[in-house]
Short mmCIF file of C-alpha atoms in Angstrom, two decimals:
data_model
loop_
_atom_site.label_atom_id
_atom_site.label_comp_id
_atom_site.label_asym_id
_atom_site.label_seq_id
_atom_site.Cartn_x
_atom_site.Cartn_y
_atom_site.Cartn_z
CA MET U 977 -102.88 -72.28 33.62
CA GLU U 978 -102.62 -68.56 34.22
CA TYR U 979 -98.67 -67.25 34.45
CA CYS U 980 -98.26 -63.73 36.54
CA GLN U 981 -97.41 -61.08 33.30
CA PRO U 982 -96.03 -58.05 34.21
CA GLY U 983 -98.20 -54.67 34.65
CA PHE U 984 -98.85 -54.43 30.93
CA ASN U 985 -100.04 -50.62 29.77
CA ASN U 986 -98.70 -50.01 33.29
CA PRO U 987 -96.56 -47.40 32.30
CA ALA U 988 -94.08 -47.10 35.48
CA ASP U 989 -92.90 -50.80 35.08
CA PRO U 990 -89.95 -51.18 33.31
CA SER U 991 -90.75 -53.89 32.49
CA SER U 992 -94.05 -52.69 30.40
CA LEU U 993 -94.68 -52.20 26.79
CA ALA U 994 -96.62 -48.92 27.46
CA PHE U 995 -93.59 -48.08 29.73
CA PHE U 996 -91.14 -49.04 26.37
CA LYS U 997 -93.80 -46.93 24.66
CA THR U 998 -93.48 -43.84 26.74
CA SER U 999 -90.23 -43.34 26.86
CA LEU U 1000 -89.68 -43.73 22.71
CA VAL U 1001 -92.31 -40.96 22.32
CA SER U 1002 -90.04 -38.97 25.50
CA THR U 1003 -86.44 -39.15 23.48
CA TYR U 1004 -88.07 -38.98 19.75
CA LEU U 1005 -90.09 -35.67 21.58
CA LYS U 1006 -86.73 -34.31 23.01
CA SER U 1007 -84.77 -35.18 19.58
CA LEU U 1008 -87.25 -32.35 17.96
CA ILE U 1009 -86.89 -30.08 20.52
CA GLN U 1010 -83.13 -28.37 19.56
CA PRO U 1011 -81.44 -26.00 21.82
CA THR U 1012 -81.27 -22.47 21.36
CA PHE U 1013 -77.34 -21.30 19.79
CA VAL U 1014 -76.89 -17.56 20.15
CA ASP U 1015 -73.60 -15.76 19.24
CA ALA U 1016 -71.24 -15.28 22.34
CA GLU U 1017 -67.28 -14.31 23.51
CA VAL U 1018 -65.46 -18.12 25.20
CA PRO U 1019 -62.51 -16.60 27.03
CA GLN U 1020 -58.58 -18.13 24.22
CA PHE U 1021 -56.12 -15.88 25.46
CA LEU U 1022 -54.67 -13.55 28.17
CA ALA U 1023 -51.75 -11.69 27.05
CA LEU U 1024 -50.10 -10.13 29.54
CA LEU U 1025 -47.83 -6.43 28.71
CA TYR U 1026 -43.75 -6.56 30.60
CA LEU U 1027 -41.20 -4.83 31.85
CA LYS U 1028 -37.82 -6.82 32.84
CA THR U 1029 -34.60 -5.46 34.17
CA SER U 1030 -31.94 -8.25 33.71
CA PRO U 1031 -31.06 -7.69 30.90
CA THR U 1032 -33.79 -4.91 30.57
CA GLU U 1033 -36.50 -6.24 27.92
CA SER U 1034 -40.41 -5.37 26.84
CA GLY U 1035 -42.61 -7.78 25.16
CA PHE U 1036 -45.54 -9.97 25.88
CA VAL U 1037 -46.71 -13.09 28.19
CA VAL U 1038 -49.61 -15.39 26.83
CA TRP U 1039 -51.58 -18.05 28.44
CA ASN U 1040 -54.10 -19.93 26.87
CA VAL U 1041 -57.66 -20.08 29.06
CA ASP U 1042 -59.59 -22.66 29.97
CA PRO U 1043 -62.79 -21.27 29.60
CA ASP U 1044 -64.58 -23.34 31.95
CA SER U 1045 -61.87 -22.68 34.14
CA GLY U 1046 -60.28 -20.17 33.99
CA LYS U 1047 -56.72 -22.43 34.51
CA LEU U 1048 -53.58 -20.76 32.32
CA THR U 1049 -51.57 -23.46 30.44
CA SER U 1050 -48.51 -21.66 28.65
CA THR U 1051 -47.88 -20.82 25.29
CA ILE U 1052 -44.01 -19.95 24.32
CA GLY U 1053 -43.38 -17.60 27.15
CA LEU U 1054 -41.87 -14.33 27.58
CA GLN U 1055 -41.78 -13.32 23.42
CA ALA U 1056 -39.50 -9.75 23.14
CA VAL U 1057 -41.68 -8.12 20.42
CA PRO U 1058 -40.47 -4.27 19.71
CA PRO U 1059 -40.05 -1.30 20.87
CA ASN U 1060 -37.54 -3.81 22.47
CA ALA U 1061 -35.42 -1.85 22.92
CA PRO U 1062 -32.77 -0.21 25.70
CA GLY U 1063 -34.46 2.29 27.87
CA ASN U 1064 -37.60 2.15 26.77
CA SER U 1065 -40.61 1.81 28.67
CA PRO U 1066 -43.94 0.25 27.82
CA ILE U 1067 -46.93 2.50 29.35
CA ASN U 1068 -50.64 0.43 28.58
CA LEU U 1069 -52.21 -1.46 27.04
CA LYS U 1070 -56.18 -2.10 25.36
CA ARG U 1071 -57.37 -4.42 22.81
CA VAL U 1072 -60.42 -3.93 19.85
CA PRO U 1073 -62.77 -5.11 20.50
CA LYS U 1074 -64.12 -8.97 19.59
CA THR U 1075 -60.67 -9.91 17.84
CA ARG U 1076 -57.16 -10.08 18.91
CA GLU U 1077 -55.54 -7.38 17.87
CA LEU U 1078 -53.89 -5.64 20.50
CA LEU U 1079 -52.36 -1.74 21.08
CA ALA U 1080 -49.96 -0.93 22.70
CA SER U 1081 -48.83 2.60 23.67
CA SER U 1082 -44.58 3.18 24.38
CA GLY U 1083 -42.94 6.12 25.62
CA PHE U 1084 -39.43 7.36 27.59
CA GLY U 1085 -37.23 5.29 25.73
CA PRO U 1086 -35.10 6.28 22.74
CA THR U 1087 -37.19 8.54 20.39
CA ASN U 1088 -37.51 6.28 17.15
CA SER U 1089 -39.39 4.26 19.03
CA ASN U 1090 -42.17 6.50 21.43
CA LYS U 1091 -44.51 4.99 19.40
CA ILE U 1092 -48.76 3.13 19.32
CA TYR U 1093 -47.94 -0.14 17.95
CA SER U 1094 -50.35 -2.97 16.95
CA TYR U 1095 -50.08 -6.60 17.89
CA LYS U 1096 -51.99 -9.97 17.22
CA VAL U 1097 -52.23 -12.85 18.86
CA GLN U 1098 -51.79 -16.22 16.60
CA ASP U 1099 -52.93 -19.33 16.91
CA ASP U 1100 -50.28 -20.63 18.84
CA GLY U 1101 -50.10 -18.06 21.13
CA SER U 1102 -47.18 -16.09 19.61
CA VAL U 1103 -47.29 -12.58 19.31
CA THR U 1104 -46.27 -10.24 16.06
CA VAL U 1105 -45.84 -6.36 15.00
CA GLY U 1106 -49.45 -5.30 12.20
CA GLY U 1107 -48.15 -1.54 11.77
CA SER U 1108 -46.80 1.31 14.24
CA SER U 1109 -47.72 5.43 14.43
CA PRO U 1110 -45.14 7.50 14.30
CA SER U 1111 -42.66 8.42 16.28
CA ASN U 1112 -40.70 11.01 18.06
CA THR U 1113 -44.65 10.80 20.39
CA VAL U 1114 -45.30 10.06 24.20
CA PRO U 1115 -48.86 8.11 24.05
CA THR U 1116 -49.36 8.55 27.98
CA SER U 1117 -53.42 6.76 26.89
CA ILE U 1118 -55.20 5.43 24.08
CA THR U 1119 -58.01 3.75 23.74
CA PRO U 1120 -59.01 2.77 20.19
CA ASN U 1121 -62.97 2.85 18.39
CA THR U 1122 -64.88 -0.77 18.08
CA SER U 1123 -63.38 -1.61 15.19
CA GLY U 1124 -59.84 -0.53 15.57
CA THR U 1125 -59.32 1.88 12.31
CA ASN U 1126 -59.60 4.63 14.79
CA VAL U 1127 -57.23 5.24 17.47
CA TYR U 1128 -57.57 8.32 19.94
CA ALA U 1129 -54.38 9.36 22.37
CA VAL U 1130 -52.99 11.51 24.85
CA ILE U 1131 -49.67 12.32 23.39
CA THR U 1132 -47.55 14.35 26.00
CA PRO U 1133 -45.11 16.62 26.04
CA VAL U 1134 -47.29 18.84 23.97
CA SER U 1135 -47.89 22.70 24.54
CA THR U 1136 -51.56 22.83 24.10
CA ALA U 1137 -53.02 20.63 21.71
CA ASN U 1138 -52.86 17.02 22.93
CA ILE U 1139 -55.49 14.72 22.11
CA TYR U 1140 -54.81 12.83 18.58
CA LEU U 1141 -56.29 10.75 16.43
CA PHE U 1142 -54.32 8.13 14.55
CA GLN U 1143 -56.19 6.54 11.26
CA LYS U 1144 -55.27 2.84 10.12
CA ASP U 1145 -53.87 3.07 6.65
CA SER U 1146 -53.91 -0.50 3.95
CA SER U 1147 -50.79 -1.32 5.10
CA GLY U 1148 -51.98 -1.54 9.00
CA ASN U 1149 -49.65 1.14 10.06
CA LEU U 1150 -51.94 4.37 11.67
CA VAL U 1151 -51.15 7.99 10.59
CA GLN U 1152 -52.14 11.26 12.45
CA SER U 1153 -55.75 12.29 11.02
CA SER U 1154 -56.19 14.88 9.04
CA LEU U 1155 -59.86 15.23 10.09
CA ALA U 1156 -59.57 20.21 11.12
CA ALA U 1157 -60.18 19.11 14.47
CA TYR U 1158 -57.38 17.10 15.33
CA PRO U 1159 -55.74 17.48 17.56
CA PHE U 1160 -57.15 19.58 19.91
CA GLY U 1161 -56.14 20.97 23.31
CA THR U 1162 -58.09 19.75 26.59
CA TYR U 1163 -57.12 20.46 30.06
CA CYS U 1164 -53.91 20.34 31.76
CA SER U 1165 -52.57 17.04 32.53
CA PRO U 1166 -54.81 14.75 31.14
CA SER U 1167 -54.59 11.39 32.39
CA SER U 1168 -57.05 9.19 31.30
CA LEU U 1169 -59.36 8.83 27.76
CA LEU U 1170 -62.17 7.04 26.22
CA VAL U 1171 -64.42 6.62 23.40
CA SER U 1172 -68.90 5.85 23.29
CA PRO U 1173 -69.49 2.92 21.06
CA THR U 1174 -70.49 5.91 17.99
CA GLU U 1175 -67.47 8.45 19.03
CA GLN U 1176 -70.36 10.62 18.95
CA ASN U 1177 -69.07 11.31 23.20
CA ILE U 1178 -65.38 11.28 23.81
CA PHE U 1179 -64.44 11.34 27.97
CA ILE U 1180 -61.37 12.71 29.69
CA THR U 1181 -59.89 13.31 33.09
CA ASN U 1182 -56.86 15.10 34.73
CA PRO U 1183 -56.25 16.44 37.43
CA SER U 1184 -59.48 18.29 38.59
CA TYR U 1185 -61.97 17.26 35.69
CA LEU U 1186 -63.69 14.90 34.30
CA ALA U 1187 -64.60 16.28 30.61
CA ILE U 1188 -66.62 15.25 28.23
CA TYR U 1189 -66.52 16.59 24.14
CA ASN U 1190 -68.84 16.09 21.73
CA GLN U 1191 -67.90 15.12 18.27
CA ASP U 1192 -69.53 15.24 14.64
CA THR U 1193 -68.33 12.50 12.93
CA SER U 1194 -69.24 14.26 9.73
CA ALA U 1195 -68.15 17.09 9.84
CA GLY U 1196 -65.14 16.57 11.78
CA THR U 1197 -65.66 18.63 14.74
CA VAL U 1198 -65.00 18.39 18.26
CA THR U 1199 -66.90 21.09 20.78
CA LEU U 1200 -66.68 20.79 24.12
CA GLY U 1201 -70.15 19.10 25.87
CA SER U 1202 -72.15 21.14 27.92
CA GLY U 1203 -72.28 21.73 31.49
CA SER U 1204 -67.71 20.55 31.14
CA PRO U 1205 -66.20 20.10 32.70
CA LEU U 1206 -68.08 17.85 35.11
CA THR U 1207 -68.04 19.38 38.98
CA MET U 1208 -67.30 16.75 41.10
CA PRO U 1209 -67.14 16.05 44.89
CA ALA U 1210 -63.09 15.31 45.14
CA SER U 1211 -60.76 15.71 42.08
CA PRO U 1212 -60.22 12.14 39.45
CA THR U 1213 -57.23 9.55 40.46
CA LEU U 1214 -54.71 9.36 37.65
CA ASN U 1215 -55.02 6.12 37.02
CA ASP U 1216 -56.95 4.86 33.61
CA ASN U 1217 -59.75 4.36 35.54
CA LEU U 1218 -62.45 5.74 33.09
CA ASN U 1219 -65.43 2.96 32.29
CA LEU U 1220 -68.77 2.23 30.24
CA HIS U 1221 -71.71 1.18 30.93
CA PRO U 1222 -72.02 -1.49 27.53
CA THR U 1223 -75.93 -0.56 27.06
CA LYS U 1224 -77.02 2.34 29.34
CA ASN U 1225 -75.54 5.64 29.03
CA TYR U 1226 -73.52 5.47 32.39
CA ILE U 1227 -69.49 6.41 33.34
CA TYR U 1228 -68.19 5.17 35.75
CA THR U 1229 -64.64 6.23 37.20
CA THR U 1230 -62.61 6.83 41.10
CA ILE U 1231 -61.74 10.00 42.91
CA THR U 1232 -59.40 11.24 46.14
CA ASN U 1233 -62.80 10.85 48.20
CA ILE U 1234 -61.86 8.98 50.74
CA ALA U 1235 -65.01 8.06 52.01
CA ALA U 1236 -67.09 7.26 49.28
CA PRO U 1237 -64.43 7.01 45.13
CA ILE U 1238 -66.50 5.92 42.62
CA MET U 1239 -68.77 8.86 40.66
CA GLY U 1240 -71.33 8.25 38.37
CA PHE U 1241 -72.41 9.83 35.60
CA THR U 1242 -75.39 9.31 33.04
CA TYR U 1243 -74.63 11.01 29.83
CA ASN U 1244 -76.61 11.61 26.72
CA GLN U 1245 -75.33 11.60 23.02
CA ASP U 1246 -74.76 16.26 23.53
CA SER U 1247 -72.17 15.34 25.33
CA SER U 1248 -74.52 16.63 28.94
CA ALA U 1249 -74.64 14.84 31.80
CA THR U 1250 -75.28 14.49 34.91
CA ALA U 1251 -74.52 12.58 38.20
CA ILE U 1252 -75.91 9.54 38.85
CA GLN U 1253 -78.44 9.29 41.88
CA GLY U 1254 -76.41 8.80 44.54
CA SER U 1255 -73.23 8.96 43.61
CA PRO U 1256 -70.25 9.12 44.93
CA PHE U 1257 -70.30 5.19 46.00
CA THR U 1258 -68.93 3.62 48.93
CA PRO U 1259 -67.22 -0.73 47.93
CA SER U 1260 -68.36 -2.15 50.86
CA SER U 1261 -69.86 -1.67 54.18
CA SER U 1262 -66.83 -2.63 55.84
CA TYR U 1263 -65.08 -0.40 53.44
CA SER U 1264 -62.55 1.84 56.05
CA ALA U 1265 -59.73 3.44 54.50
CA THR U 1266 -58.50 6.73 56.37
CA THR U 1267 -56.07 8.03 53.21
CA ALA U 1268 -57.51 8.43 49.27
CA SER U 1269 -57.10 4.11 48.35
CA THR U 1270 -57.81 3.59 44.79
CA LYS U 1271 -56.42 1.49 42.95
CA THR U 1272 -58.52 0.55 39.76
CA LEU U 1273 -61.86 0.43 38.51
CA THR U 1274 -63.92 -2.38 35.04
CA ILE U 1275 -66.57 -2.77 34.13
CA ASP U 1276 -68.82 -6.33 33.44
CA PRO U 1277 -69.53 -6.19 29.90
CA TYR U 1278 -72.25 -7.62 30.40
CA GLY U 1279 -73.84 -4.10 31.89
CA ARG U 1280 -74.42 -6.44 35.72
CA PHE U 1281 -71.09 -5.09 37.75
CA VAL U 1282 -68.11 -2.85 37.69
CA ALA U 1283 -65.52 -4.35 40.15
CA PHE U 1284 -63.37 -1.86 41.92
CA VAL U 1285 -60.39 -2.77 44.08
CA TYR U 1286 -58.97 -0.75 46.95
CA SER U 1287 -56.56 -0.76 50.35
CA ASP U 1288 -58.70 -0.01 53.50
CA SER U 1289 -57.41 -0.55 57.71
CA SER U 1290 -57.71 -4.08 56.60
CA GLY U 1291 -55.69 -4.41 53.51
CA ASN U 1292 -56.32 -5.21 50.10
CA ARG U 1293 -59.67 -5.82 48.26
CA LEU U 1294 -61.66 -6.85 45.86
CA GLN U 1295 -65.59 -6.12 45.19
CA LEU U 1296 -68.24 -6.21 43.06
CA LEU U 1297 -71.16 -3.82 43.35
CA THR U 1298 -73.89 -4.74 41.77
CA ILE U 1299 -75.48 -1.79 39.20
CA ASP U 1300 -79.07 -1.18 38.70
CA ALA U 1301 -79.57 -1.47 34.57
CA SER U 1302 -83.06 1.65 35.19
CA SER U 1303 -80.64 4.07 36.72
CA GLY U 1304 -77.06 3.15 37.57
CA ALA U 1305 -77.00 3.77 41.04
CA LEU U 1306 -74.50 0.87 43.28
CA THR U 1307 -74.76 -1.33 45.47
CA PRO U 1308 -72.09 -3.64 46.70
CA SER U 1309 -72.39 -7.83 46.07
CA GLY U 1310 -71.35 -9.78 48.47
CA PHE U 1311 -68.75 -9.46 50.31
CA PRO U 1312 -64.89 -7.62 49.50
CA ILE U 1313 -61.67 -10.32 48.71
CA GLY U 1314 -58.23 -10.49 50.04
CA VAL U 1315 -55.77 -10.20 47.04
CA GLY U 1316 -52.33 -9.05 47.32
CA ASN U 1317 -50.09 -6.18 47.53
CA ALA U 1318 -49.88 -3.21 44.93
CA PRO U 1319 -53.51 -5.17 43.06
CA GLY U 1320 -53.41 -2.58 39.31
CA GLY U 1321 -54.14 -3.95 36.10
CA LEU U 1322 -57.68 -4.67 36.64
CA THR U 1323 -59.51 -6.77 33.53
CA TRP U 1324 -63.01 -8.10 33.05
CA ASP U 1325 -62.61 -10.37 30.17
CA GLU U 1326 -65.20 -10.27 26.97
CA SER U 1327 -66.47 -13.54 28.11
CA GLY U 1328 -67.85 -11.86 31.20
CA ARG U 1329 -66.65 -15.04 33.45
CA PHE U 1330 -63.29 -14.51 34.95
CA ILE U 1331 -61.23 -11.08 36.22
CA TYR U 1332 -57.93 -10.19 36.73
CA LEU U 1333 -55.57 -8.50 37.83
CA PHE U 1334 -51.72 -8.61 39.34
CA SER U 1335 -50.21 -8.29 41.77
CA ASP U 1336 -47.54 -9.17 44.28
CA THR U 1337 -46.14 -11.32 47.76
CA GLY U 1338 -44.85 -8.43 49.38
CA ALA U 1339 -41.94 -9.26 51.93
CA ILE U 1340 -42.81 -12.51 52.08
CA SER U 1341 -41.02 -13.64 48.21
CA SER U 1342 -41.01 -10.53 46.76
CA GLU U 1343 -41.98 -11.19 44.28
CA ARG U 1344 -44.93 -10.62 41.32
CA GLN U 1345 -48.15 -12.17 40.61
CA LEU U 1346 -51.14 -12.75 38.35
CA GLU U 1347 -54.68 -13.00 40.38
CA ILE U 1348 -57.85 -14.96 38.46
CA TYR U 1349 -61.09 -15.48 39.76
CA LYS U 1350 -64.36 -16.81 38.29
CA VAL U 1351 -67.69 -14.69 38.08
CA SER U 1352 -70.39 -16.55 39.70
CA SER U 1353 -74.22 -14.72 37.60
CA THR U 1354 -74.96 -13.54 41.42
CA GLY U 1355 -71.48 -11.44 41.54
CA GLN U 1356 -69.47 -13.86 43.93
CA LEU U 1357 -66.21 -14.59 43.31
CA THR U 1358 -64.31 -18.14 43.64
CA SER U 1359 -60.37 -18.87 43.10
CA THR U 1360 -59.45 -20.54 39.53
CA PRO U 1361 -56.66 -23.30 39.57
CA SER U 1362 -54.05 -20.86 38.77
CA SER U 1363 -54.66 -18.39 41.08
CA PRO U 1364 -51.67 -17.04 42.05
CA THR U 1365 -49.80 -17.46 38.65
CA ILE U 1366 -45.73 -16.32 39.72
CA LEU U 1367 -45.17 -13.84 36.92
CA GLY U 1368 -41.39 -13.27 38.72
CA ALA U 1369 -39.16 -10.63 41.08
CA ILE U 1370 -40.69 -8.27 42.26
CA SER U 1371 -37.08 -6.33 41.04
CA THR U 1372 -37.07 -7.55 37.53
CA PHE U 1373 -40.33 -7.12 36.74
CA ASN U 1374 -42.89 -5.55 35.92
CA PRO U 1375 -45.98 -5.77 34.30
CA ARG U 1376 -47.30 -2.41 32.07
CA GLY U 1377 -51.12 -3.94 31.12
CA LEU U 1378 -52.84 -6.98 30.66
CA ALA U 1379 -55.83 -7.81 27.40
CA SER U 1380 -58.33 -10.88 27.67
CA VAL U 1381 -58.11 -11.97 24.14
CA THR U 1382 -61.31 -14.32 23.85
CA LYS U 1383 -63.69 -16.29 20.79
CA THR U 1384 -66.76 -15.62 19.15
CA MET U 1385 -68.78 -19.02 19.36
CA ARG U 1386 -72.44 -20.20 18.61
CA VAL U 1387 -72.69 -21.26 22.16
CA LYS U 1388 -76.76 -21.98 24.21
CA GLN U 1389 -78.38 -19.46 25.20
CA GLY U 1390 -77.75 -19.37 28.59
CA GLU U 1391 -74.29 -21.02 28.82
CA TYR U 1392 -72.56 -16.80 28.76
CA PRO U 1393 -71.71 -15.22 31.00
#
């Protein structure tokens, strides 16, 4: 007597032994193929430096950042931290790369509060003071080296020597460097300061020029690079808009050129430089500014894009531009998106996933706000669940700087950015 049997040797028949064997072998082979893991920076915190009135207070707001969606959750709210002194005015905020250390410069308050302060973000989002520089100076622009052991600063008001180097001592305080080259003078009214990862190149802008200095760290000397100050079609803007490419010798800044406000240079280790072909660049094909409209510029930590906020006849806009890795040339990526009034503090988190900026709602509700955008691998921008986050009234709350704090984790290759 014959019975109807399943296809015993048919790998496509789920009831067959062949199918079972094939599935077993496939599962086993997959278990042998382990994914490749790499170190990457993953979003953890976002810190905002603020100044508010009624009553007067300066300090930080810190949020937890969801690494996938970018959603913000509050930690412990507003934190008044030194130098929380009447009349004090924090100026800007920088982060030491791949650490929880923040640096804020403070000035125009009581003379004993005019310092560079170092802070650390703790596990619960609280911020503690780590040390400070000598008082009675007004550091208008600061930039740390990659380890945070050296902090370069523009100090005003001084007569001629206005570029200082502070070095961290064993107690965590910043002491003025004893190197003979410091402090040194540069062109009048320097506004922005940046150093290369090797600290061999020092970049400084003022209302007229971009100058590149060459530093010999072993000899302790600083000399003006060949060709500096660099010729540009318009004056540099006075906001802190110097940006270095993370792996190439490209530097970008903004200028008061109505039609093309982004300037790029290729620099050499001897601090000589040449303009990138096609520079200065226009941010978008729809760009229609009638006055100098530069707001703020930042660069992707993976070197794929620059982000630029500007104002034109259609309003305030955020635009990404793709960086040509071989030449440094910029090309608009996609279309600009609308953002709030008076945008500033443009910050790209070190994971490459999110862009932050602060703005305001204008006459609609007269509030300061924080905007957060997620960046795709192709340069598309999407608003995150927490965007916008209301910060406070325009009349009483003044954001002074943003810093994204990431943590180094092992992730699957390709997951970041």
